[in-house]
Amino acid sequence: MQRRNMLTGIIKLACAGLPISLVAERAQAAVPDFSKVVYHLSDLDKVDFVLGNIRNHFNGMGGPENVTIALVVHGPALKAFHIAEATPDTSHALDDLRKSGLGLNACINTMRAQNVTLKDLLPGFAVAAKGGVVRLAELQALGYAYLRP
């Protein structure tokens, strides 16, 4: 279905007088690069599930050298990553994933609402300064495939 829609779009653009090379370049840019993935996490009860999915994703791709994975956390899920509230299992899992190259993003709006700073979160987080949902959109625009387990 997606290929058919892409082909239809290419034909329409070609008929509109655009150079075929430009049409092909635009079509290729619209296809996500599955070696780059962003996970969206906002539900507190899904933290362990999502961290397990990320571990499985690294393993399924043959290791962190074959995939770039980012995690964007906002809403209630961020509480699981507060140093004061994180379980030992969450701390250990996140540390292992971070060492594998997982990019960690914490929503500035959630941080303000929960009255925390980066020093209050487990190590490795960067602030999504425009907000978590904006960061998700930015990464998707860069070709990251979007996953929300």
PDB file of C-alpha atoms in Angstrom:
ATOM      1  CA  MET A   1       0.000   0.000   0.000  1.00  0.00           C
ATOM      2  CA  GLN A   2       2.751   2.452   0.952  1.00  0.00           C
ATOM      3  CA  ARG A   3       4.738   1.649  -2.205  1.00  0.00           C
ATOM      4  CA  ARG A   4       1.653   2.154  -4.356  1.00  0.00           C
ATOM      5  CA  ASN A   5       0.971   5.543  -2.756  1.00  0.00           C
ATOM      6  CA  MET A   6       4.609   6.534  -3.222  1.00  0.00           C
ATOM      7  CA  LEU A   7       4.577   5.459  -6.862  1.00  0.00           C
ATOM      8  CA  THR A   8       1.348   7.384  -7.481  1.00  0.00           C
ATOM      9  CA  GLY A   9       2.922  10.471  -5.908  1.00  0.00           C
ATOM     10  CA  ILE A  10       6.059  10.132  -8.040  1.00  0.00           C
ATOM     11  CA  ILE A  11       4.003   9.863 -11.202  1.00  0.00           C
ATOM     12  CA  LYS A  12       1.924  12.928 -10.270  1.00  0.00           C
ATOM     13  CA  LEU A  13       5.038  14.969  -9.499  1.00  0.00           C
ATOM     14  CA  ALA A  14       6.763  13.811 -12.671  1.00  0.00           C
ATOM     15  CA  CYS A  15       3.757  14.888 -14.684  1.00  0.00           C
ATOM     16  CA  ALA A  16       3.888  18.260 -12.923  1.00  0.00           C
ATOM     17  CA  GLY A  17       7.240  18.934 -14.562  1.00  0.00           C
ATOM     18  CA  LEU A  18       9.590  18.295 -11.652  1.00  0.00           C
ATOM     19  CA  PRO A  19      12.882  16.575 -12.485  1.00  0.00           C
ATOM     20  CA  ILE A  20      12.723  12.837 -11.794  1.00  0.00           C
ATOM     21  CA  SER A  21      15.871  13.025  -9.624  1.00  0.00           C
ATOM     22  CA  LEU A  22      14.196  15.579  -7.334  1.00  0.00           C
ATOM     23  CA  VAL A  23      11.028  13.483  -7.216  1.00  0.00           C
ATOM     24  CA  ALA A  24      13.028  10.368  -6.276  1.00  0.00           C
ATOM     25  CA  GLU A  25      15.001  12.297  -3.625  1.00  0.00           C
ATOM     26  CA  ARG A  26      11.789  13.548  -2.015  1.00  0.00           C
ATOM     27  CA  ALA A  27      10.240  10.084  -2.097  1.00  0.00           C
ATOM     28  CA  GLN A  28      13.307   8.548  -0.452  1.00  0.00           C
ATOM     29  CA  ALA A  29      13.310  11.208   2.294  1.00  0.00           C
ATOM     30  CA  ALA A  30       9.697  10.339   3.123  1.00  0.00           C
ATOM     31  CA  VAL A  31      10.614   6.726   3.908  1.00  0.00           C
ATOM     32  CA  PRO A  32      11.768   6.229   7.529  1.00  0.00           C
ATOM     33  CA  ASP A  33      15.249   4.862   8.123  1.00  0.00           C
ATOM     34  CA  PHE A  34      14.684   1.803  10.306  1.00  0.00           C
ATOM     35  CA  SER A  35      18.251   1.979  11.587  1.00  0.00           C
ATOM     36  CA  LYS A  36      17.119   5.087  13.510  1.00  0.00           C
ATOM     37  CA  VAL A  37      14.246   4.691  15.962  1.00  0.00           C
ATOM     38  CA  VAL A  38      12.638   6.878  18.615  1.00  0.00           C
ATOM     39  CA  TYR A  39      10.616   5.329  21.422  1.00  0.00           C
ATOM     40  CA  HIS A  40       7.887   7.454  23.021  1.00  0.00           C
ATOM     41  CA  LEU A  41       7.267   6.800  26.717  1.00  0.00           C
ATOM     42  CA  SER A  42       4.678   8.612  28.812  1.00  0.00           C
ATOM     43  CA  ASP A  43       2.905   5.827  30.740  1.00  0.00           C
ATOM     44  CA  LEU A  44       4.456   4.988  34.109  1.00  0.00           C
ATOM     45  CA  ASP A  45       3.165   1.417  33.967  1.00  0.00           C
ATOM     46  CA  LYS A  46       5.012   0.784  30.675  1.00  0.00           C
ATOM     47  CA  VAL A  47       8.527   1.748  31.768  1.00  0.00           C
ATOM     48  CA  ASP A  48       9.856  -1.804  32.220  1.00  0.00           C
ATOM     49  CA  PHE A  49       8.084  -2.966  29.053  1.00  0.00           C
ATOM     50  CA  VAL A  50       9.625  -0.181  26.949  1.00  0.00           C
ATOM     51  CA  LEU A  51      13.122  -0.671  28.377  1.00  0.00           C
ATOM     52  CA  GLY A  52      12.789  -4.385  27.562  1.00  0.00           C
ATOM     53  CA  ASN A  53      11.671  -3.550  24.022  1.00  0.00           C
ATOM     54  CA  ILE A  54      14.682  -1.294  23.557  1.00  0.00           C
ATOM     55  CA  ARG A  55      17.030  -4.034  24.805  1.00  0.00           C
ATOM     56  CA  ASN A  56      15.376  -6.485  22.402  1.00  0.00           C
ATOM     57  CA  HIS A  57      15.627  -3.935  19.590  1.00  0.00           C
ATOM     58  CA  PHE A  58      19.382  -3.539  20.047  1.00  0.00           C
ATOM     59  CA  ASN A  59      19.757  -7.342  20.133  1.00  0.00           C
ATOM     60  CA  GLY A  60      17.448  -7.889  17.144  1.00  0.00           C
ATOM     61  CA  MET A  61      19.459  -5.457  15.033  1.00  0.00           C
ATOM     62  CA  GLY A  62      22.680  -7.289  15.846  1.00  0.00           C
ATOM     63  CA  GLY A  63      23.935  -4.775  18.401  1.00  0.00           C
ATOM     64  CA  PRO A  64      24.039  -1.054  19.029  1.00  0.00           C
ATOM     65  CA  GLU A  65      26.465  -0.503  16.159  1.00  0.00           C
ATOM     66  CA  ASN A  66      23.625  -1.297  13.726  1.00  0.00           C
ATOM     67  CA  VAL A  67      20.902   0.966  15.094  1.00  0.00           C
ATOM     68  CA  THR A  68      20.490   4.389  16.695  1.00  0.00           C
ATOM     69  CA  ILE A  69      17.775   4.474  19.340  1.00  0.00           C
ATOM     70  CA  ALA A  70      16.433   7.472  21.223  1.00  0.00           C
ATOM     71  CA  LEU A  71      13.953   7.488  24.088  1.00  0.00           C
ATOM     72  CA  VAL A  72      11.738  10.504  24.739  1.00  0.00           C
ATOM     73  CA  VAL A  73      10.117  10.506  28.174  1.00  0.00           C
ATOM     74  CA  HIS A  74       7.371  12.829  29.338  1.00  0.00           C
ATOM     75  CA  GLY A  75       4.374  12.803  31.624  1.00  0.00           C
ATOM     76  CA  PRO A  76       4.020  10.343  34.507  1.00  0.00           C
ATOM     77  CA  ALA A  77       6.728   8.009  33.129  1.00  0.00           C
ATOM     78  CA  LEU A  78       9.456  10.491  34.015  1.00  0.00           C
ATOM     79  CA  LYS A  79       8.917   9.728  37.721  1.00  0.00           C
ATOM     80  CA  ALA A  80      10.430   6.276  37.141  1.00  0.00           C
ATOM     81  CA  PHE A  81      13.717   7.984  36.270  1.00  0.00           C
ATOM     82  CA  HIS A  82      13.926  10.298  39.290  1.00  0.00           C
ATOM     83  CA  ILE A  83      16.981   9.244  41.282  1.00  0.00           C
ATOM     84  CA  ALA A  84      14.903   9.303  44.458  1.00  0.00           C
ATOM     85  CA  GLU A  85      12.163   7.063  43.015  1.00  0.00           C
ATOM     86  CA  ALA A  86      13.917   4.784  40.518  1.00  0.00           C
ATOM     87  CA  THR A  87      13.969   1.091  41.349  1.00  0.00           C
ATOM     88  CA  PRO A  88      17.295  -0.742  41.237  1.00  0.00           C
ATOM     89  CA  ASP A  89      16.037  -2.730  38.219  1.00  0.00           C
ATOM     90  CA  THR A  90      15.149   0.446  36.302  1.00  0.00           C
ATOM     91  CA  SER A  91      18.466   2.084  37.217  1.00  0.00           C
ATOM     92  CA  HIS A  92      20.448  -0.963  36.101  1.00  0.00           C
ATOM     93  CA  ALA A  93      18.481  -1.450  32.853  1.00  0.00           C
ATOM     94  CA  LEU A  94      18.763   2.217  31.928  1.00  0.00           C
ATOM     95  CA  ASP A  95      22.495   2.280  32.667  1.00  0.00           C
ATOM     96  CA  ASP A  96      23.078  -0.756  30.418  1.00  0.00           C
ATOM     97  CA  LEU A  97      21.013   0.771  27.604  1.00  0.00           C
ATOM     98  CA  ARG A  98      22.733   4.134  27.951  1.00  0.00           C
ATOM     99  CA  LYS A  99      26.114   2.381  27.662  1.00  0.00           C
ATOM    100  CA  SER A 100      24.794   0.748  24.474  1.00  0.00           C
ATOM    101  CA  GLY A 101      24.183   4.199  23.040  1.00  0.00           C
ATOM    102  CA  LEU A 102      20.553   4.901  23.918  1.00  0.00           C
ATOM    103  CA  GLY A 103      19.831   8.620  23.634  1.00  0.00           C
ATOM    104  CA  LEU A 104      17.757   9.832  26.597  1.00  0.00           C
ATOM    105  CA  ASN A 105      15.471  12.858  26.343  1.00  0.00           C
ATOM    106  CA  ALA A 106      13.404  14.309  29.199  1.00  0.00           C
ATOM    107  CA  CYS A 107      10.590  16.759  28.480  1.00  0.00           C
ATOM    108  CA  ILE A 108      11.259  20.209  29.933  1.00  0.00           C
ATOM    109  CA  ASN A 109       7.540  20.764  30.573  1.00  0.00           C
ATOM    110  CA  THR A 110       7.270  17.553  32.591  1.00  0.00           C
ATOM    111  CA  MET A 111      10.457  18.375  34.457  1.00  0.00           C
ATOM    112  CA  ARG A 112       8.979  21.730  35.463  1.00  0.00           C
ATOM    113  CA  ALA A 113       5.658  20.142  36.460  1.00  0.00           C
ATOM    114  CA  GLN A 114       7.488  17.542  38.584  1.00  0.00           C
ATOM    115  CA  ASN A 115       9.895  20.184  39.912  1.00  0.00           C
ATOM    116  CA  VAL A 116      13.049  18.299  38.880  1.00  0.00           C
ATOM    117  CA  THR A 117      16.281  19.161  37.091  1.00  0.00           C
ATOM    118  CA  LEU A 118      18.749  16.940  35.257  1.00  0.00           C
ATOM    119  CA  LYS A 119      20.655  16.361  38.500  1.00  0.00           C
ATOM    120  CA  ASP A 120      17.462  14.789  39.936  1.00  0.00           C
ATOM    121  CA  LEU A 121      17.242  12.264  37.083  1.00  0.00           C
ATOM    122  CA  LEU A 122      19.251   9.119  36.457  1.00  0.00           C
ATOM    123  CA  PRO A 123      22.472   9.870  34.523  1.00  0.00           C
ATOM    124  CA  GLY A 124      22.465  10.362  30.774  1.00  0.00           C
ATOM    125  CA  PHE A 125      19.345  12.413  30.166  1.00  0.00           C
ATOM    126  CA  ALA A 126      19.330  15.500  27.980  1.00  0.00           C
ATOM    127  CA  VAL A 127      16.586  18.100  28.231  1.00  0.00           C
ATOM    128  CA  ALA A 128      14.090  18.227  25.383  1.00  0.00           C
ATOM    129  CA  ALA A 129      14.091  22.033  25.634  1.00  0.00           C
ATOM    130  CA  LYS A 130      11.070  22.586  23.386  1.00  0.00           C
ATOM    131  CA  GLY A 131       9.110  19.750  25.006  1.00  0.00           C
ATOM    132  CA  GLY A 132       8.903  16.008  24.588  1.00  0.00           C
ATOM    133  CA  VAL A 133       6.347  16.003  21.799  1.00  0.00           C
ATOM    134  CA  VAL A 134       8.360  18.570  19.839  1.00  0.00           C
ATOM    135  CA  ARG A 135      11.469  16.405  20.246  1.00  0.00           C
ATOM    136  CA  LEU A 136       9.537  13.417  18.913  1.00  0.00           C
ATOM    137  CA  ALA A 137       8.511  15.419  15.848  1.00  0.00           C
ATOM    138  CA  GLU A 138      12.075  16.673  15.323  1.00  0.00           C
ATOM    139  CA  LEU A 139      13.474  13.149  15.381  1.00  0.00           C
ATOM    140  CA  GLN A 140      10.792  11.901  13.001  1.00  0.00           C
ATOM    141  CA  ALA A 141      11.658  14.750  10.623  1.00  0.00           C
ATOM    142  CA  LEU A 142      15.256  13.494  10.754  1.00  0.00           C
ATOM    143  CA  GLY A 143      14.093  10.080   9.539  1.00  0.00           C
ATOM    144  CA  TYR A 144      13.641   8.277  12.847  1.00  0.00           C
ATOM    145  CA  ALA A 145      10.945   5.609  12.852  1.00  0.00           C
ATOM    146  CA  TYR A 146       8.422   6.307  15.640  1.00  0.00           C
ATOM    147  CA  LEU A 147       7.458   3.609  18.154  1.00  0.00           C
ATOM    148  CA  ARG A 148       5.027   3.945  21.030  1.00  0.00           C
ATOM    149  CA  PRO A 149       4.650   0.553  22.700  1.00  0.00           C
TER     150      PRO A 149
END
